PDB file of N, CA and C in Angstrom:
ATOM      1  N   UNK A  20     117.579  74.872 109.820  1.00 65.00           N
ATOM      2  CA  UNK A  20     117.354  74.810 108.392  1.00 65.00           C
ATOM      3  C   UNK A  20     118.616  74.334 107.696  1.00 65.00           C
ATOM      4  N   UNK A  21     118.071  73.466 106.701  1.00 81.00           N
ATOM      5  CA  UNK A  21     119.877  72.719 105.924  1.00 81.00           C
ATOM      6  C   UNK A  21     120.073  74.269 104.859  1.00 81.00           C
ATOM      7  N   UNK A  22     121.327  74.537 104.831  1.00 82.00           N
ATOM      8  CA  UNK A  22     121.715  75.081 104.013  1.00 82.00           C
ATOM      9  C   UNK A  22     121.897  74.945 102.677  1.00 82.00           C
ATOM     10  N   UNK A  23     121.608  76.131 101.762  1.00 85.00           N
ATOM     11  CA  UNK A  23     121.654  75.945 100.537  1.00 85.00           C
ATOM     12  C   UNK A  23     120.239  75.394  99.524  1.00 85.00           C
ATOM     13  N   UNK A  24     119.125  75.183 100.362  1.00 90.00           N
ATOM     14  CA  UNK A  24     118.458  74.588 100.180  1.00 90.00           C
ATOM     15  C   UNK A  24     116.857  75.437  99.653  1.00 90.00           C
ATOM     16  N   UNK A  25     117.116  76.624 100.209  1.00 89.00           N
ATOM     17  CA  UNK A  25     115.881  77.669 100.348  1.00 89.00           C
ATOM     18  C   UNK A  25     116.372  78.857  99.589  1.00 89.00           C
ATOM     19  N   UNK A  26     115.181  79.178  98.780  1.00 88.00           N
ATOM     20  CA  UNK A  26     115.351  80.417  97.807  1.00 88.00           C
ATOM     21  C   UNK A  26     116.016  81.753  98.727  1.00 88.00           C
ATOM     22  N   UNK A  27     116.154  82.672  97.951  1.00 89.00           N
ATOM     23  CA  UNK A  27     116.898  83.714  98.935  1.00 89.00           C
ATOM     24  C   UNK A  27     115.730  84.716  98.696  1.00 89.00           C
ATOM     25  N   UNK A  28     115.389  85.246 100.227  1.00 93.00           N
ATOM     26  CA  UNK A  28     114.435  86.168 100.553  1.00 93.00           C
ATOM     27  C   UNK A  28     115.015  87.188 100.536  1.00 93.00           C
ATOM     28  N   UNK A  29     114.505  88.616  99.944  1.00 93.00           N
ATOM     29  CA  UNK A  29     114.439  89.938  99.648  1.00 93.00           C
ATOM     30  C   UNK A  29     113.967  90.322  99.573  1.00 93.00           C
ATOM     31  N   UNK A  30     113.756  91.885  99.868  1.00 96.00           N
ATOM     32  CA  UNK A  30     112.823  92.648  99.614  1.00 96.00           C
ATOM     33  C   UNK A  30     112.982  93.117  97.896  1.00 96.00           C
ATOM     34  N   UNK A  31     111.555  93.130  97.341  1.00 95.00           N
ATOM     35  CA  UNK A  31     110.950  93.346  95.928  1.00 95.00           C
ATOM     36  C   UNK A  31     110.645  94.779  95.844  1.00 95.00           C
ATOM     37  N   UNK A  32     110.654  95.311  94.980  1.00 95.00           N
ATOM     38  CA  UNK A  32     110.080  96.508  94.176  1.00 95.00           C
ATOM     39  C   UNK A  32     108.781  96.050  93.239  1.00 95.00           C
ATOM     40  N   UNK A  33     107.732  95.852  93.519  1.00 94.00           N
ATOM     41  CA  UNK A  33     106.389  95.363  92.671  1.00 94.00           C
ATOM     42  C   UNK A  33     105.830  96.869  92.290  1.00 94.00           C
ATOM     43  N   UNK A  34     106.003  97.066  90.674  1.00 93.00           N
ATOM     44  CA  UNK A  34     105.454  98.247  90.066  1.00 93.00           C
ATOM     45  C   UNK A  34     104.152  97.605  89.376  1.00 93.00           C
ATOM     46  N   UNK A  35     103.036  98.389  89.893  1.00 91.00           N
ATOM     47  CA  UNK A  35     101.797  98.677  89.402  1.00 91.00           C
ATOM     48  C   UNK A  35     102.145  99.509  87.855  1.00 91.00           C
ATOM     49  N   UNK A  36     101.853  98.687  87.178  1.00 89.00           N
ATOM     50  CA  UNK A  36     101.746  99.752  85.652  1.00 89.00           C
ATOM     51  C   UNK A  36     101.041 100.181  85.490  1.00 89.00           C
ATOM     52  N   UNK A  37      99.415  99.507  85.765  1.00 87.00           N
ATOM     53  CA  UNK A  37      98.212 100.629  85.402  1.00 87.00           C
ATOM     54  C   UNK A  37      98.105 101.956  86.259  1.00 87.00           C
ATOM     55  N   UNK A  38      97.836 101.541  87.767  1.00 88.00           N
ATOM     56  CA  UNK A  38      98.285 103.079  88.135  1.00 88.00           C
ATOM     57  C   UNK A  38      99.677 103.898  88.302  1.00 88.00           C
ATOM     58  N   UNK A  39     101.077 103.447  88.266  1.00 90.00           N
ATOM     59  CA  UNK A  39     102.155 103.902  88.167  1.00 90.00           C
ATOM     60  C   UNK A  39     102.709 103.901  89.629  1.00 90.00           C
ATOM     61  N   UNK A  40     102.306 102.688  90.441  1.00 91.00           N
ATOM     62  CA  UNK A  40     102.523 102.725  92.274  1.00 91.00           C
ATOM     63  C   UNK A  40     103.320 101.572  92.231  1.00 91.00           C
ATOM     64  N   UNK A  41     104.268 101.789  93.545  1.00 94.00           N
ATOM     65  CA  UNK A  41     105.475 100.838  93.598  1.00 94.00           C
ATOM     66  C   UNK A  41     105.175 100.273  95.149  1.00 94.00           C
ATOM     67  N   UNK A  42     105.322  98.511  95.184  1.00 92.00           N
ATOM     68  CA  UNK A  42     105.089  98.550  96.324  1.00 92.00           C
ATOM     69  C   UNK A  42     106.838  97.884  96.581  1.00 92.00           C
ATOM     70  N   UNK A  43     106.939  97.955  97.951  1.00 94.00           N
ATOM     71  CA  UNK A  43     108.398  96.898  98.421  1.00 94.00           C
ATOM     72  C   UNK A  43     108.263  95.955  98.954  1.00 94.00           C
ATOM     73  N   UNK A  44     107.795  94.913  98.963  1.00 94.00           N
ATOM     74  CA  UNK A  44     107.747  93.387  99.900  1.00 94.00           C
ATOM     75  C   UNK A  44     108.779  92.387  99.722  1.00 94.00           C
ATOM     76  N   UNK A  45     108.739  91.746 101.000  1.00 95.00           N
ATOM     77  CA  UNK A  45     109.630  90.837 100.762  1.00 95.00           C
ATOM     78  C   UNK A  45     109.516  89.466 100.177  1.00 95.00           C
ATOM     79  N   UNK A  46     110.168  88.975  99.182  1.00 95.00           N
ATOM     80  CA  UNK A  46     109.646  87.836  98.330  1.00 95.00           C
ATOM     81  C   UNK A  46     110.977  86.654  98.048  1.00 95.00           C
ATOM     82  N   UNK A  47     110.978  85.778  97.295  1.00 94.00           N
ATOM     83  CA  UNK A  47     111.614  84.670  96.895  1.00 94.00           C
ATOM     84  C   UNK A  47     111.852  85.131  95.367  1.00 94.00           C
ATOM     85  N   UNK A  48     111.047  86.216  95.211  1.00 92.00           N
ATOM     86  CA  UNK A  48     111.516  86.044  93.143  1.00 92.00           C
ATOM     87  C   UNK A  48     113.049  86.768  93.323  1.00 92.00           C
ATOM     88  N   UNK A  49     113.508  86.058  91.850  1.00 92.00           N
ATOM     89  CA  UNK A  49     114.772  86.598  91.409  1.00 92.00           C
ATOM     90  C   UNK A  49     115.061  87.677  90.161  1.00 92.00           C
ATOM     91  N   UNK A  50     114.032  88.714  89.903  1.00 93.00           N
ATOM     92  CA  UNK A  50     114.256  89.488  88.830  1.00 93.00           C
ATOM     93  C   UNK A  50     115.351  89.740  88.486  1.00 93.00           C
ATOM     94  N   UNK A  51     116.124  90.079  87.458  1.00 93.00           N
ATOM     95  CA  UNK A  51     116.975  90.620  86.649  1.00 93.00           C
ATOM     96  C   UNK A  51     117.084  92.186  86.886  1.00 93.00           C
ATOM     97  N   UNK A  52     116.074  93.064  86.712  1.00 95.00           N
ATOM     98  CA  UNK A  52     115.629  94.426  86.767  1.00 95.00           C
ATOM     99  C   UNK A  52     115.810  94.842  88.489  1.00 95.00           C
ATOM    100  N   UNK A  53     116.642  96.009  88.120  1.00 95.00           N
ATOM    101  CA  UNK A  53     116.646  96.976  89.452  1.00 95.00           C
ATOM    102  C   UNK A  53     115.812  98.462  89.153  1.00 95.00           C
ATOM    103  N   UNK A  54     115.631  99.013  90.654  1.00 95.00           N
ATOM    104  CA  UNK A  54     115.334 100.199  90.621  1.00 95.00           C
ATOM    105  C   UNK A  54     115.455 100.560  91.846  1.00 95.00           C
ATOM    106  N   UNK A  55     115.803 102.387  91.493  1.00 95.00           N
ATOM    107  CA  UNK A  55     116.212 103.041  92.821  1.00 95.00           C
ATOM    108  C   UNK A  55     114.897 104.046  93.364  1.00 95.00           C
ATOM    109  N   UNK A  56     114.434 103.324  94.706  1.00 94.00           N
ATOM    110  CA  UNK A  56     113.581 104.052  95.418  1.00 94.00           C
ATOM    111  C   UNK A  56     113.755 104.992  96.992  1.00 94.00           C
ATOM    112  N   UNK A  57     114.058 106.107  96.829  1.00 93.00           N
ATOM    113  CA  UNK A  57     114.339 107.010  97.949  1.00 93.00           C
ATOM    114  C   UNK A  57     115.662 106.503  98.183  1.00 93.00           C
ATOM    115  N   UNK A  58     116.660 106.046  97.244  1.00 94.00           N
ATOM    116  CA  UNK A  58     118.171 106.035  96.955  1.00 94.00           C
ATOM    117  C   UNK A  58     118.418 104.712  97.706  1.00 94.00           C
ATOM    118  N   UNK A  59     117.107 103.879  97.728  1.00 92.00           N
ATOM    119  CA  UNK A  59     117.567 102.435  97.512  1.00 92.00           C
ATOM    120  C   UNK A  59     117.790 101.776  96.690  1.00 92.00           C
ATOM    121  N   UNK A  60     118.205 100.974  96.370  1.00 96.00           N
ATOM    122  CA  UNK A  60     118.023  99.945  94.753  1.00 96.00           C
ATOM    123  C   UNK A  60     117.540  98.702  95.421  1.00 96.00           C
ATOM    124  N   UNK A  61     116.559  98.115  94.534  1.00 96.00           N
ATOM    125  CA  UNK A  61     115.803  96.904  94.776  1.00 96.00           C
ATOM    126  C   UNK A  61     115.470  96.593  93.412  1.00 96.00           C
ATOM    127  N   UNK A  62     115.371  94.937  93.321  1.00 95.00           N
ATOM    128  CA  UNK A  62     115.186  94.057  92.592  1.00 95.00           C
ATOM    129  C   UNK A  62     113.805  95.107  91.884  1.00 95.00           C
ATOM    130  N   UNK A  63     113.378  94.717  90.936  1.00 95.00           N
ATOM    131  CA  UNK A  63     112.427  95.339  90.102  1.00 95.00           C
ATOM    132  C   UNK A  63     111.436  94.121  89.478  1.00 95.00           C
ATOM    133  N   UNK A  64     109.908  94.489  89.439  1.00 93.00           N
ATOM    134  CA  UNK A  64     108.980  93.082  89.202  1.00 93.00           C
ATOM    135  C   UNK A  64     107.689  93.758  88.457  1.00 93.00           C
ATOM    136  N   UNK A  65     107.394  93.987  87.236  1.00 93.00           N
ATOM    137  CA  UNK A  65     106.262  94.791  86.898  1.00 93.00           C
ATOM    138  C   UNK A  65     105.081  93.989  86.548  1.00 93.00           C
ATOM    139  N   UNK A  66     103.902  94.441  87.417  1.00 89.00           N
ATOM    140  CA  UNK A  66     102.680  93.643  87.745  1.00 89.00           C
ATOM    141  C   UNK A  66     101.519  94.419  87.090  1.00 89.00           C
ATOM    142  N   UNK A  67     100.533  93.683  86.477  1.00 85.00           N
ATOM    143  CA  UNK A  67      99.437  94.883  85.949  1.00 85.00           C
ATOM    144  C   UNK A  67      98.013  94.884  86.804  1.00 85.00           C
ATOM    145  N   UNK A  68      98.195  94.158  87.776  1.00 83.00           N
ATOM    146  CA  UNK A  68      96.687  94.676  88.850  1.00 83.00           C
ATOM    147  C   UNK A  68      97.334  94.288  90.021  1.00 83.00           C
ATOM    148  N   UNK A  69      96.898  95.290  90.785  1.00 83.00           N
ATOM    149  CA  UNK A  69      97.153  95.274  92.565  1.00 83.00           C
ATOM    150  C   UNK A  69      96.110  95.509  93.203  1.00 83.00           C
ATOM    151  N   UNK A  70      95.686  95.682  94.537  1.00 76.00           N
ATOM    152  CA  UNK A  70      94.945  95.889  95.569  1.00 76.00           C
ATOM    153  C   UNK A  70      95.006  97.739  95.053  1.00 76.00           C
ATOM    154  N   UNK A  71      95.533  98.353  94.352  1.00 78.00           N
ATOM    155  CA  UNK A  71      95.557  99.639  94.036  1.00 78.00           C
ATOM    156  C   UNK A  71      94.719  99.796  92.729  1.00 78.00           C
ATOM    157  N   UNK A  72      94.773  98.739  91.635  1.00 77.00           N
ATOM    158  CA  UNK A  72      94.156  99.105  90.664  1.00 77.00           C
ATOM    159  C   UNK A  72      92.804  98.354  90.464  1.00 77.00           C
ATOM    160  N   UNK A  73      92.905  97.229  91.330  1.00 73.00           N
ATOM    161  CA  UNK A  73      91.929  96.284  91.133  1.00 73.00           C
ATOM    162  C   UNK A  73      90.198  96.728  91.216  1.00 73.00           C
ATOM    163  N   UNK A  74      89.629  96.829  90.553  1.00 69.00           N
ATOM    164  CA  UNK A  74      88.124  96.927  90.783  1.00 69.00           C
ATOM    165  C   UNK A  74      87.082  96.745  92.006  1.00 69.00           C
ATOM    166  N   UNK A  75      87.641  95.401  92.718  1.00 71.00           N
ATOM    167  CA  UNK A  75      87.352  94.771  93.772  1.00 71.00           C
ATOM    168  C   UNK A  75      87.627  95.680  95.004  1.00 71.00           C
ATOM    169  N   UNK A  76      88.980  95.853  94.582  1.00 65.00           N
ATOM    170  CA  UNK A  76      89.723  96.048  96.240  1.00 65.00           C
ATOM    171  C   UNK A  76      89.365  98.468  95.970  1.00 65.00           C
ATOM    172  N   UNK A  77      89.069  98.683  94.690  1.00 68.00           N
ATOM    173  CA  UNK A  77      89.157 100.105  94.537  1.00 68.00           C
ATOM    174  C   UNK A  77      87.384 100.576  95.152  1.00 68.00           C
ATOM    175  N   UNK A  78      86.186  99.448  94.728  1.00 71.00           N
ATOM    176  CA  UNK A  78      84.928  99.705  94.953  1.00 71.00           C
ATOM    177  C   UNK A  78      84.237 100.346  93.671  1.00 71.00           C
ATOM    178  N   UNK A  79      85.268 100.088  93.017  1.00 70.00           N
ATOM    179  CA  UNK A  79      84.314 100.416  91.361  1.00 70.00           C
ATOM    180  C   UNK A  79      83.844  99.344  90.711  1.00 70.00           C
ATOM    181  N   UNK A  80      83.869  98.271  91.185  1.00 66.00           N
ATOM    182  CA  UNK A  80      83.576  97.225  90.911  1.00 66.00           C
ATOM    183  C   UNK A  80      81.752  97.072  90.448  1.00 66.00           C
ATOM    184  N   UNK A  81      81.339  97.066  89.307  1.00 67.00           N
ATOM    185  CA  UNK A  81      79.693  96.824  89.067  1.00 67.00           C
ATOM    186  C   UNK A  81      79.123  95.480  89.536  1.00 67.00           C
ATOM    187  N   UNK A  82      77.791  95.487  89.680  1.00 65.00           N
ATOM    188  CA  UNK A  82      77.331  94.641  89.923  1.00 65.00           C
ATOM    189  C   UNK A  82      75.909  94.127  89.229  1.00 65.00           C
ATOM    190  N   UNK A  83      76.172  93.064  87.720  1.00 64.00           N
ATOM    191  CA  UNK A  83      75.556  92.635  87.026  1.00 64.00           C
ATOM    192  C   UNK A  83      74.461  91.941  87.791  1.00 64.00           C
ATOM    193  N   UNK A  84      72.896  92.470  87.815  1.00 64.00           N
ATOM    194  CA  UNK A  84      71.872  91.419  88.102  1.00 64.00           C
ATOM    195  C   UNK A  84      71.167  90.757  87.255  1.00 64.00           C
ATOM    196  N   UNK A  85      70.658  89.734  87.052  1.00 69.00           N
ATOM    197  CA  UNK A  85      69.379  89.417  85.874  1.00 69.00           C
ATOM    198  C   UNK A  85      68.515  88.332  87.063  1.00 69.00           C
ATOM    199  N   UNK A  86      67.593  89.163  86.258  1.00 72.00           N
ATOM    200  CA  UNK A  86      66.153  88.557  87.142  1.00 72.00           C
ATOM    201  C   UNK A  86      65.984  86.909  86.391  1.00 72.00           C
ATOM    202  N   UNK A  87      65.032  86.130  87.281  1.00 78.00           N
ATOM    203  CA  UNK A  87      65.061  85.194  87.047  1.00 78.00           C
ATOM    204  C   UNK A  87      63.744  84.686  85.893  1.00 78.00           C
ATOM    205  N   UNK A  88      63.518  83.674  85.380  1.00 81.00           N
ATOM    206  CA  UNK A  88      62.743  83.428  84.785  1.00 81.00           C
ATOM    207  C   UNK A  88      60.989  83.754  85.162  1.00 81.00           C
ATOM    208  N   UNK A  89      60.861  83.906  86.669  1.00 80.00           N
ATOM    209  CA  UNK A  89      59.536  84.147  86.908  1.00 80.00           C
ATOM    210  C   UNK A  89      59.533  85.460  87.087  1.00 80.00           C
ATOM    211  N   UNK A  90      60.342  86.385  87.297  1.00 79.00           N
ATOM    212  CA  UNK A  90      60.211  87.705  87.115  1.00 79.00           C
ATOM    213  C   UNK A  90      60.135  88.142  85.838  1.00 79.00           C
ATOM    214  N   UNK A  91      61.165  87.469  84.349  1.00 80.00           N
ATOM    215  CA  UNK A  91      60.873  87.859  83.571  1.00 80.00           C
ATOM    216  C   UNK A  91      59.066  88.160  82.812  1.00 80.00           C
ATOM    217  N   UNK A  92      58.896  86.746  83.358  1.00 82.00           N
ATOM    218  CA  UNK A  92      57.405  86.210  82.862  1.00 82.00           C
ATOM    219  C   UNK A  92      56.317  87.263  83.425  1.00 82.00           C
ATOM    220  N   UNK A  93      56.518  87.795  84.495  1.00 81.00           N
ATOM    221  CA  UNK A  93      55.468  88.984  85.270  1.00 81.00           C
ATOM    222  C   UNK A  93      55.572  89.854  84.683  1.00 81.00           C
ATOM    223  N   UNK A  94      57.362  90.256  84.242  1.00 80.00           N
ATOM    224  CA  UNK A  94      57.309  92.246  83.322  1.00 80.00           C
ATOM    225  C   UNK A  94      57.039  91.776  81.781  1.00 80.00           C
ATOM    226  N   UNK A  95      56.686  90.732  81.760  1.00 83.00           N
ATOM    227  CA  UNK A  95      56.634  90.514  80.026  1.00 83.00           C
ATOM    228  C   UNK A  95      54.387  90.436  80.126  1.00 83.00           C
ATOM    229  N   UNK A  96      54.623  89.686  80.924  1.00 84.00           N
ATOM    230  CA  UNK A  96      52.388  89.409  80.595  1.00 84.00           C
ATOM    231  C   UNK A  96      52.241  89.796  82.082  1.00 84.00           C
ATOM    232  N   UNK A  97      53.198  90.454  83.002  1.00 81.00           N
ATOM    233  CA  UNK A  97      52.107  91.041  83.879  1.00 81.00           C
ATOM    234  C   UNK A  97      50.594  92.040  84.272  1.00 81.00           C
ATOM    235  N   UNK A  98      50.829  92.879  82.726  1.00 78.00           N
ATOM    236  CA  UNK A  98      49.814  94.081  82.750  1.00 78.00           C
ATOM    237  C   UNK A  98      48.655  93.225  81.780  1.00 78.00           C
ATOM    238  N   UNK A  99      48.951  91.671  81.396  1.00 76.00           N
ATOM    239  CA  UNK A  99      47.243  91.213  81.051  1.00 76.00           C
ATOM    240  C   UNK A  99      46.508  90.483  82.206  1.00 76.00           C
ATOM    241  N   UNK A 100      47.097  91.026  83.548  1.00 69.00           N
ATOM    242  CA  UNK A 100      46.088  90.144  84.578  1.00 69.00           C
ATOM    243  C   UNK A 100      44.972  90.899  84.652  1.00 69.00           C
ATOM    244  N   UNK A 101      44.672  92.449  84.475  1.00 60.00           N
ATOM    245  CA  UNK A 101      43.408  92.933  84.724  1.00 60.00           C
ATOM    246  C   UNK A 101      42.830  93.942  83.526  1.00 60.00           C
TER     247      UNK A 101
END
């Protein structure tokens, strides 16, 4: 690899704000912000959805159906077929 050329890899502090969870990965960003976790200090990065808060990844996620035009048409004049 040429030198000088590639961002500098570190490990991150990514704070979840909605639920208040910190993750540590290693990344290319350069935050400004530190914080000390179990009397480490790491770069600091505050994120507002994770695999922790997300809907998707939590299973609270709803699931909008709408029937289609020929179903509507059956619950709307189905009870004048007999």
């Amino acid at each position: 690899m040429k030198a000088s050329i590639h961002p500098k890899y570190q490990k991150v502090a990514f704070h979840d704000t909605s639920v208040d969870k910190y993750f540590i990965v290693g990344s290319t960003l350069q935050p400004t912000k530190t914080v000390e976790i179990d009397g480490e200090t790491y770069p600091y990065y505050a994120i507002e959805v994770s695999s922790e808060s997300h809907p998707y990844y939590t299973g609270k996620q709803t699931v909008v159906t709408q029937d289609g035009r020929v179903a509507m048409f059956n619950h709307r004049f189905g009870k004048l077929k007999s």
